[in-house]
mmCIF file of C-alpha atoms and ligand atoms in Angstrom:
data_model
loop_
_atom_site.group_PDB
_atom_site.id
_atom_site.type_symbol
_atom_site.label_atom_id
_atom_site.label_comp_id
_atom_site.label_asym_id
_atom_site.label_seq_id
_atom_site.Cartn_x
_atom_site.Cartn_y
_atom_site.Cartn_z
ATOM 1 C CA UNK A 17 -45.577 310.716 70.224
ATOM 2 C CA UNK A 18 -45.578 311.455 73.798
ATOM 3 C CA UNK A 19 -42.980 310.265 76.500
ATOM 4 C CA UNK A 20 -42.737 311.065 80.162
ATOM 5 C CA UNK A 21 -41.944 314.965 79.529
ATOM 6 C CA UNK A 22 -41.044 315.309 75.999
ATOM 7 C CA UNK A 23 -42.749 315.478 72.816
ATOM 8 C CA UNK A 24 -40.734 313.630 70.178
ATOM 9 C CA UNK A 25 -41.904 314.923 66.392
ATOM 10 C CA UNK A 26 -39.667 313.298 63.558
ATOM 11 C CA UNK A 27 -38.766 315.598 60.162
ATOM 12 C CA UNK A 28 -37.959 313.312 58.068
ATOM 13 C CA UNK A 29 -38.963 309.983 56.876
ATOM 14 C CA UNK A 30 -35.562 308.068 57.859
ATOM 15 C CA UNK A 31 -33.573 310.548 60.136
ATOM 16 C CA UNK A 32 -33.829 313.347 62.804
ATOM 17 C CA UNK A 33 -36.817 314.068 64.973
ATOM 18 C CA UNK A 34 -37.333 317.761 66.847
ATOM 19 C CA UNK A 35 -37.639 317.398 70.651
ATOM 20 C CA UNK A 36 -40.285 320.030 72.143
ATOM 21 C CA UNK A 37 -41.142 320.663 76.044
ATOM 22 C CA UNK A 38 -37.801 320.845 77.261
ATOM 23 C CA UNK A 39 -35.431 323.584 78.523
ATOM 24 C CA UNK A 40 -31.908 322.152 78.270
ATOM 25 C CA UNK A 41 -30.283 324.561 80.152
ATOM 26 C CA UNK A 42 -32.497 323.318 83.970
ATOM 27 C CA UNK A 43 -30.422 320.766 85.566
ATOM 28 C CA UNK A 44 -33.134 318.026 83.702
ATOM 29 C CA UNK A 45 -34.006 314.893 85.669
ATOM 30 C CA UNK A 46 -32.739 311.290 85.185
ATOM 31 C CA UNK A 47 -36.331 310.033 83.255
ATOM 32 C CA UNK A 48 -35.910 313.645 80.807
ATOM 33 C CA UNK A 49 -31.946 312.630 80.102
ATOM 34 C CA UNK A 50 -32.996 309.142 79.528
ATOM 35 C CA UNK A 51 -36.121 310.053 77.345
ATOM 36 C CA UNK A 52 -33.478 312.350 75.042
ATOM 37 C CA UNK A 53 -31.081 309.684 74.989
ATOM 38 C CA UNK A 54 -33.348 306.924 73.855
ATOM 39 C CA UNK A 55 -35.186 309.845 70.902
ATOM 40 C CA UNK A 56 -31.347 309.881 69.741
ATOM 41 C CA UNK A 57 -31.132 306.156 69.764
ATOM 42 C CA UNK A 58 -34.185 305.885 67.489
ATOM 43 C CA UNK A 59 -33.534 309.023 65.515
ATOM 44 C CA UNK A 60 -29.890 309.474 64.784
ATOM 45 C CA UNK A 61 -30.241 313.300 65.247
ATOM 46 C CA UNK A 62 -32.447 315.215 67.590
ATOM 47 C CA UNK A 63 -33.179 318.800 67.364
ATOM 48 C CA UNK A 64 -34.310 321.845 69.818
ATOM 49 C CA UNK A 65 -35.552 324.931 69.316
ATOM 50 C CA UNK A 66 -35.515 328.045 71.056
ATOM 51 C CA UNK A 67 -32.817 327.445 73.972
ATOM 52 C CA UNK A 68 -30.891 329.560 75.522
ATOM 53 C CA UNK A 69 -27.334 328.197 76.250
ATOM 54 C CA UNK A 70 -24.132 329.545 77.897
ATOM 55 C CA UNK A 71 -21.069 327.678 77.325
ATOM 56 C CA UNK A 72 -20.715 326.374 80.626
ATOM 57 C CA UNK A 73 -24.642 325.548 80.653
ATOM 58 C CA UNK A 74 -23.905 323.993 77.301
ATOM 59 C CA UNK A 75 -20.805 321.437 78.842
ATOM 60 C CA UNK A 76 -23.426 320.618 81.821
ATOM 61 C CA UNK A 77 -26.021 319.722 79.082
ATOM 62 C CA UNK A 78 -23.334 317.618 77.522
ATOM 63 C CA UNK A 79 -22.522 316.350 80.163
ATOM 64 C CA UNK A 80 -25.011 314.509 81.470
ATOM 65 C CA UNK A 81 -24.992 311.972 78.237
ATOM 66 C CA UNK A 82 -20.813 311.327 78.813
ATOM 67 C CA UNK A 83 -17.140 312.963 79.697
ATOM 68 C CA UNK A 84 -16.648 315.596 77.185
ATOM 69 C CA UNK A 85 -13.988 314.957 74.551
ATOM 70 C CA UNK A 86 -11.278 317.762 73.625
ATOM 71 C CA UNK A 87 -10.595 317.660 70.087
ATOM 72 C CA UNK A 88 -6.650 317.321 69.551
ATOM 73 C CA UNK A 89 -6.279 319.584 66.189
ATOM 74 C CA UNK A 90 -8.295 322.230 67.761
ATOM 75 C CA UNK A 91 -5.774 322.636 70.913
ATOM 76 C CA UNK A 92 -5.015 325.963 71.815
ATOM 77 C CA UNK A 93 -6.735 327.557 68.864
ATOM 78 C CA UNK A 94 -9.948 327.868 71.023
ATOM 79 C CA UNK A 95 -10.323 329.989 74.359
ATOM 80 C CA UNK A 96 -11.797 326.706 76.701
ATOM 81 C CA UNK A 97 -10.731 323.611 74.729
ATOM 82 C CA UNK A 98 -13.938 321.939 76.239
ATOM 83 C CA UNK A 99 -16.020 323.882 73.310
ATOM 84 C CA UNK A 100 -15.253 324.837 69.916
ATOM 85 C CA UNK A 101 -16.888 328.010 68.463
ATOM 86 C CA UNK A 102 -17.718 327.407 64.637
ATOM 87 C CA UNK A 103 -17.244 330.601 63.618
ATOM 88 C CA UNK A 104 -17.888 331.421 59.817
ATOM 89 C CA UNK A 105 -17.432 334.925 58.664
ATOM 90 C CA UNK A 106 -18.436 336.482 54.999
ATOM 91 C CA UNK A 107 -15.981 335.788 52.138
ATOM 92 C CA UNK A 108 -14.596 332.746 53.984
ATOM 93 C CA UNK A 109 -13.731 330.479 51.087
ATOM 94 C CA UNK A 110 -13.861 327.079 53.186
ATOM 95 C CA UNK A 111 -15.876 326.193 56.639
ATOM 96 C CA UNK A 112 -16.038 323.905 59.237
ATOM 97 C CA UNK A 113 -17.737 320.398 58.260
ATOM 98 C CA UNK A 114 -18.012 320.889 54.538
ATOM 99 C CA UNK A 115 -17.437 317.464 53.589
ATOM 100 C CA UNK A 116 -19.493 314.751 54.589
ATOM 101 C CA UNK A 117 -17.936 313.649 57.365
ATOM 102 C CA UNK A 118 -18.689 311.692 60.805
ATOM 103 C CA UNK A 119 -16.675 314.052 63.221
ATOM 104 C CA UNK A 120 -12.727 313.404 64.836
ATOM 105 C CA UNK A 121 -12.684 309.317 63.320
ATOM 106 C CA UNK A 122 -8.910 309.662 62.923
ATOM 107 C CA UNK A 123 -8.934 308.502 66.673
ATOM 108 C CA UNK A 124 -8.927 305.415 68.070
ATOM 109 C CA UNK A 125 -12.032 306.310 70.365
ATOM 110 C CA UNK A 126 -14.376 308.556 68.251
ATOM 111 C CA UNK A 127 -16.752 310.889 70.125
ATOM 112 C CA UNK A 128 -20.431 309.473 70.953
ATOM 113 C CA UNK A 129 -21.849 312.601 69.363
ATOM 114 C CA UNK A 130 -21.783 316.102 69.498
ATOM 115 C CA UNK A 131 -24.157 318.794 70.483
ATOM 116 C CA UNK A 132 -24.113 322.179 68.542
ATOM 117 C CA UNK A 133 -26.039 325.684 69.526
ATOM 118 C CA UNK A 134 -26.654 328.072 67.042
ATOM 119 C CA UNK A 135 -25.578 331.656 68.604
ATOM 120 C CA UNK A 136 -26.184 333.308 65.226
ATOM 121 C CA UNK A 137 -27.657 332.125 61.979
ATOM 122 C CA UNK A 138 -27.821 333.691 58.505
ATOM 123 C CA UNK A 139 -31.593 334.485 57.601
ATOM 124 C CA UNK A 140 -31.559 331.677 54.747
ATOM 125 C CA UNK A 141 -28.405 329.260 54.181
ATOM 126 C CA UNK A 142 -26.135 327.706 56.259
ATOM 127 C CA UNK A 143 -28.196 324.393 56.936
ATOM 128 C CA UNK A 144 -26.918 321.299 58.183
ATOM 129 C CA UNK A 145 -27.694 317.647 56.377
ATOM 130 C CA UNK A 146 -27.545 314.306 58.394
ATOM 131 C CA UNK A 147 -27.757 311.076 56.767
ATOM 132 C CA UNK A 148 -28.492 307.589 58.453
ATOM 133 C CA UNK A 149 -25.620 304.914 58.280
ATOM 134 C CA UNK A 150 -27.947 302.149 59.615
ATOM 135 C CA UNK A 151 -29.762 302.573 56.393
ATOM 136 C CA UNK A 152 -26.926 303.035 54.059
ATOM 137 C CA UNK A 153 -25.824 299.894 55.048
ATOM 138 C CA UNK A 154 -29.165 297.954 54.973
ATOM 139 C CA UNK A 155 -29.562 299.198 51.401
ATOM 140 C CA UNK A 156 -26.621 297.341 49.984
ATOM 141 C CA UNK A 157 -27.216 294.144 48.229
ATOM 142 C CA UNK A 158 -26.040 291.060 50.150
ATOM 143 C CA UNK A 159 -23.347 290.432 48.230
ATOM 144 C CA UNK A 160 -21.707 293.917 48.907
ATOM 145 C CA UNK A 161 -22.614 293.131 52.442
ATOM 146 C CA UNK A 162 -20.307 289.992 52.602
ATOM 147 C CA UNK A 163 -17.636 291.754 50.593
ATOM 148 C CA UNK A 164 -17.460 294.609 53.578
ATOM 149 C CA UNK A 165 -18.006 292.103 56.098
ATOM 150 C CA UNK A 166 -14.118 292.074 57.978
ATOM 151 C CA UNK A 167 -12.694 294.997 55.673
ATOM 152 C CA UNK A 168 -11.402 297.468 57.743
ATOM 153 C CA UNK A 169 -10.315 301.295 56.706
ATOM 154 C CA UNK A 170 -7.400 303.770 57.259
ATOM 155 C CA UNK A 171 -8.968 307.165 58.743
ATOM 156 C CA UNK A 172 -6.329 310.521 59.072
ATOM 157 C CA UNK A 173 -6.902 313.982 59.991
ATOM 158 C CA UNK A 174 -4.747 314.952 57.171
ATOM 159 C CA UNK A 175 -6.974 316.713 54.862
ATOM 160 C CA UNK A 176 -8.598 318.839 57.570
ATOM 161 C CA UNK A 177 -5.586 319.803 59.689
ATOM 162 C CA UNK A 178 -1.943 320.416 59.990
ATOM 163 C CA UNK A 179 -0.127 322.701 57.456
ATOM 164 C CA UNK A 180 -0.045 320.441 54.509
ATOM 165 C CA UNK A 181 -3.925 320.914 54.533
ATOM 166 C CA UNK A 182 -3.524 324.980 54.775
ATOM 167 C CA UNK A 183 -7.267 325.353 56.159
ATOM 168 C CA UNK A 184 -6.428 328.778 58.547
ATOM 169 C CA UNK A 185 -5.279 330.732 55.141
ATOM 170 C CA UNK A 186 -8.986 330.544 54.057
ATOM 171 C CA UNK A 187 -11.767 330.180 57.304
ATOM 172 C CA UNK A 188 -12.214 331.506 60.433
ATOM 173 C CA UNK A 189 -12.348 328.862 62.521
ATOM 174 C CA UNK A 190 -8.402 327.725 63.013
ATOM 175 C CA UNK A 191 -6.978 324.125 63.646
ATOM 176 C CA UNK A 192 -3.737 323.387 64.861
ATOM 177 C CA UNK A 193 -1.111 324.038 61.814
ATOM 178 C CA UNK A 194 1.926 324.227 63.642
ATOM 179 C CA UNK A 195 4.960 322.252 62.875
ATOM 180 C CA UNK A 196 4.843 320.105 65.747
ATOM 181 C CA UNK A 197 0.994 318.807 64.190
ATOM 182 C CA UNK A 198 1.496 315.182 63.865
ATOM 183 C CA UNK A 199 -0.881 313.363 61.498
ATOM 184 C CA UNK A 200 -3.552 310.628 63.370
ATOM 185 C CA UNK A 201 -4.208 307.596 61.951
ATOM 186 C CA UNK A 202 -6.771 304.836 63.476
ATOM 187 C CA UNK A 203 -8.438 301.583 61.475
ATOM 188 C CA UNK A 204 -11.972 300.681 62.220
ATOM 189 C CA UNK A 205 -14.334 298.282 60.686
ATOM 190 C CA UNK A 206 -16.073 299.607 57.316
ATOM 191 C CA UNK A 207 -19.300 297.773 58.609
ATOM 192 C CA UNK A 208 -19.223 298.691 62.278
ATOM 193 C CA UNK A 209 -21.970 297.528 65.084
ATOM 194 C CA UNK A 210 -23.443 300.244 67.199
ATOM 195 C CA UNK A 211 -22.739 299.629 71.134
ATOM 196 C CA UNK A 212 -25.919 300.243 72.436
ATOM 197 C CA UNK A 213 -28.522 299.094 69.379
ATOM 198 C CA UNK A 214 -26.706 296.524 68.675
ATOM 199 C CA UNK A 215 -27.334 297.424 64.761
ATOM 200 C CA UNK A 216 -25.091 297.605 61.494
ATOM 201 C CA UNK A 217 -24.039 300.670 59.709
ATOM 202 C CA UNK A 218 -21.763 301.555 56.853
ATOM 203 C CA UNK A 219 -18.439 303.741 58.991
ATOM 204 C CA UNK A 220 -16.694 305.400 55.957
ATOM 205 C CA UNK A 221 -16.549 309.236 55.645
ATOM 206 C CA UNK A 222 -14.995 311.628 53.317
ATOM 207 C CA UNK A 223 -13.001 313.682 55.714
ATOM 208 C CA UNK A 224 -11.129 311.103 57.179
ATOM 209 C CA UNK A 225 -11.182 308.039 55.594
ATOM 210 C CA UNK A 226 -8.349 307.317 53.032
ATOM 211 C CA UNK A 227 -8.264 303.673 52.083
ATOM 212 C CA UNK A 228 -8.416 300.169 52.810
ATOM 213 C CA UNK A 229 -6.508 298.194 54.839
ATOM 214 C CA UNK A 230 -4.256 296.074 52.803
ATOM 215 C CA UNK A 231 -4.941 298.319 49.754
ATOM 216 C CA UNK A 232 -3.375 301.248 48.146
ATOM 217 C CA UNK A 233 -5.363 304.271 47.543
ATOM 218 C CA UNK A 234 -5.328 303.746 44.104
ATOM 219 C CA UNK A 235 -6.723 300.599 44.290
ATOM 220 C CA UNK A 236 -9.495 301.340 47.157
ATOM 221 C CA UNK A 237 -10.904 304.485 45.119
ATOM 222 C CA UNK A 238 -13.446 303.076 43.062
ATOM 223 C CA UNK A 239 -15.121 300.938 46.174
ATOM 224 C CA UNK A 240 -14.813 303.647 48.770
ATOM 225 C CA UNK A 241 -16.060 306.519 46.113
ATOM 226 C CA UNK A 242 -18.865 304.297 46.037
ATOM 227 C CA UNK A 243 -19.761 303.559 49.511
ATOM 228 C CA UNK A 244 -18.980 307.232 50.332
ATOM 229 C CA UNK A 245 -21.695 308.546 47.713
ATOM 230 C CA UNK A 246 -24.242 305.571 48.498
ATOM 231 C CA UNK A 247 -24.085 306.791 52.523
ATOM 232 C CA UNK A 248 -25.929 310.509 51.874
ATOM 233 C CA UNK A 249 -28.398 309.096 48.772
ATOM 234 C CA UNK A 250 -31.251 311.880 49.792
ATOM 235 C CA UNK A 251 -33.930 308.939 51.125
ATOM 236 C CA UNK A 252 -31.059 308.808 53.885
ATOM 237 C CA UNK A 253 -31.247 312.552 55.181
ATOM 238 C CA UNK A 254 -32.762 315.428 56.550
ATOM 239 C CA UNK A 255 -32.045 318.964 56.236
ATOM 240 C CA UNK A 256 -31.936 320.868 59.418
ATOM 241 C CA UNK A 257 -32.829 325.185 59.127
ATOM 242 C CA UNK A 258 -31.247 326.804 62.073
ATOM 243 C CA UNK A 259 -32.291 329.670 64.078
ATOM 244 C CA UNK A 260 -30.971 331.538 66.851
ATOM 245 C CA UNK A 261 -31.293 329.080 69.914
ATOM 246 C CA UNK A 262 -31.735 325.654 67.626
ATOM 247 C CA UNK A 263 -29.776 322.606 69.041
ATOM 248 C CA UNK A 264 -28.698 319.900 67.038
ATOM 249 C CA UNK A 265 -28.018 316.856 68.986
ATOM 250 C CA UNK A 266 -26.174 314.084 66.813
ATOM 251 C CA UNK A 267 -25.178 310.427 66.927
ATOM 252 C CA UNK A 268 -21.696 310.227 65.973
ATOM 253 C CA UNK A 269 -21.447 306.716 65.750
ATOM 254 C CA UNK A 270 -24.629 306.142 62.895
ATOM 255 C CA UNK A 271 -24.631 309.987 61.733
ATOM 256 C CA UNK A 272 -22.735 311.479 58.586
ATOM 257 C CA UNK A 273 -23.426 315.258 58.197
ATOM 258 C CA UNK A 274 -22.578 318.367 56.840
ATOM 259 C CA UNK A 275 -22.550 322.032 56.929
ATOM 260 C CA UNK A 276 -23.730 323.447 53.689
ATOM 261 C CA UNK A 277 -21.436 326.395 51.880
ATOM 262 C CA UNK A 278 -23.712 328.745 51.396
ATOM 263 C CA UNK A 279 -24.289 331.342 53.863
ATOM 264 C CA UNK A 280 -23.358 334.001 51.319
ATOM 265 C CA UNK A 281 -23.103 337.732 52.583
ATOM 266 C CA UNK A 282 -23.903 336.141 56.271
ATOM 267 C CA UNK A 283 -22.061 335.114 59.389
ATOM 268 C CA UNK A 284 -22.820 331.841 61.400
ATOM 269 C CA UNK A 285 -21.682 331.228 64.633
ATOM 270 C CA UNK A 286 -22.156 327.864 66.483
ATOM 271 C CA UNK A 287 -20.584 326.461 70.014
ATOM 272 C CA UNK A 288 -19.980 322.936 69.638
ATOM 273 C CA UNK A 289 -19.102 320.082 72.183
ATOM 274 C CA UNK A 290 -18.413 316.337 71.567
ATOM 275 C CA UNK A 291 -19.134 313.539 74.157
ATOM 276 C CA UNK A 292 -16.273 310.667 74.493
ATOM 277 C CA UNK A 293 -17.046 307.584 72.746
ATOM 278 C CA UNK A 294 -15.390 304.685 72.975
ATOM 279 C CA UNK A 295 -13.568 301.590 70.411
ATOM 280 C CA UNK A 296 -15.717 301.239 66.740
ATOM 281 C CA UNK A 297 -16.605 297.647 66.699
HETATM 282 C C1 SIN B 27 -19.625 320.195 62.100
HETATM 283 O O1 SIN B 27 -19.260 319.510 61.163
HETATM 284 O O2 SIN B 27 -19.508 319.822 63.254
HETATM 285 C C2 SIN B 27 -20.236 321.565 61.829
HETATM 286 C C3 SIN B 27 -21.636 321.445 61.387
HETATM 287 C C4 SIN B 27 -22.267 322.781 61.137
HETATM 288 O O3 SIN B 27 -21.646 323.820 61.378
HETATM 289 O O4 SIN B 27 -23.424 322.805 60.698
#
């Protein structure tokens, strides 16, 4: 598929495309951002391959597709709190992103997406998985559809942060444990309508969301345990192999993902940013 610059291949047969002819780190033009923009629109998750990315050509990158966000439970862990290095080191028993997860939905304003460079990869391990919400939700019967239809959901930071969830004890990469941590807590729709496709997707992840509102956890369990599981059946993902220089590129608002445990004797280390986003409607 051919657009004005870029070459646009998908990987899989619902999510993620690779985006070739393209050197993110030139100061792009307005058609290029736009082309990349709308291949994310379509695709969910877009990929690169072979960059070469500083941090601060990295936050101009980012920048061009929103403000950046600074992630609250990573404050003053992190050198520049514009970028987060995902650091994970051999014998680390836990890692960043383990869960599937849609990133930082505790907040009231969840990022747009996120943009992560690969500085160095294991030789084998340590993929990523994205799965397509639009498609989770499309694959529900109609009756599950009405059911969701006005339910809304708790989301909190409380499993992956603060000291109650004890993460620093056994990864590299720290988060804010400190006694002053304060738990975040937002509600947003469980069927929530993308701003700019103006299309439906299922919003429940298993990092952050804890229940429904007007239930108690107990009693949201066995519908959320469901949803959760239905949102990364495999017809709904791709599986992205890193290598030194690979980009991914994702859409926070329609993406789940996740970093898979098992980069053995290896170390990974990834820069991350996150674009602001705004209310999930
Ligand atoms: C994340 O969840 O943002 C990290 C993903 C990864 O390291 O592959």
């Amino acid at each position: 598929m051919r657009n004005s610059q870029i070459e646009v291949r998908p990987i899989a047969g619902s999510i993620g495309a690779e985006i070739h002819g393209v050197d993110v780190s030139q100061n792009l033009d307005d058609r290029t951002i736009r082309d990349i923009r709308q291949a994310l629109l379509d695709h969910c998750v877009v990929f690169f391959r072979n960059q070469t990315l500083d941090a601060e050509r990295h936050k101009a990158f980012s920048r061009r597709f929103g403000k950046l966000f600074i992630h609250p439970n990573y404050k003053g862990t992190q050198a520049d709190p514009e970028v987060i290095q995902i650091t994970r080191e051999p014998g680390d028993k836990k890692i960043v992103g383990e869960e599937w997860h849609a990133d930082t939905t505790m907040v009231s304003e969840p990022p747009m997406g996120a943009i992560l460079y690969a500085i160095e990869v294991p030789p084998y391990g340590g993929d990523t998985l994205f799965a397509n919400q639009y498609q989770a939700y499309e694959a529900l019967s109609d009756g599950m559809k009405k059911m969701l239809g006005g339910l809304k959901a708790f989301h909190s930071d409380r499993k992956v942060a603060g000291p109650a969830a004890a993460m620093n004890a056994q990864r590299s990469t720290k988060v804010r444990e400190d006694a002053d941590w304060r738990e975040t807590v937002s509600t947003h729709p469980v069927v929530a309508t993308h701003p700019e496709t103006g299309r439906k997707l299922l919003y429940v992840n298993h990092s952050y969301t804890n229940c429904f509102e007007g239930m108690t956890e107990v009693e949201s369990k066995p519908l959320l345990d469901f949803l959760l599981d239905h949102g990364h059946r495999p017809e709904f993902t791709c599986r992205f192999r890193w290598e030194t220089g690979s980009i991914a590129f994702w859409d926070n608002r329609v993406c789940k993902h996740l970093a898979i445990h098992d980069a053995g004797p290896f170390r990974r280390i990834m820069r991350r940013t996150q674009i602001c986003g705004t209310r999930v409607v």
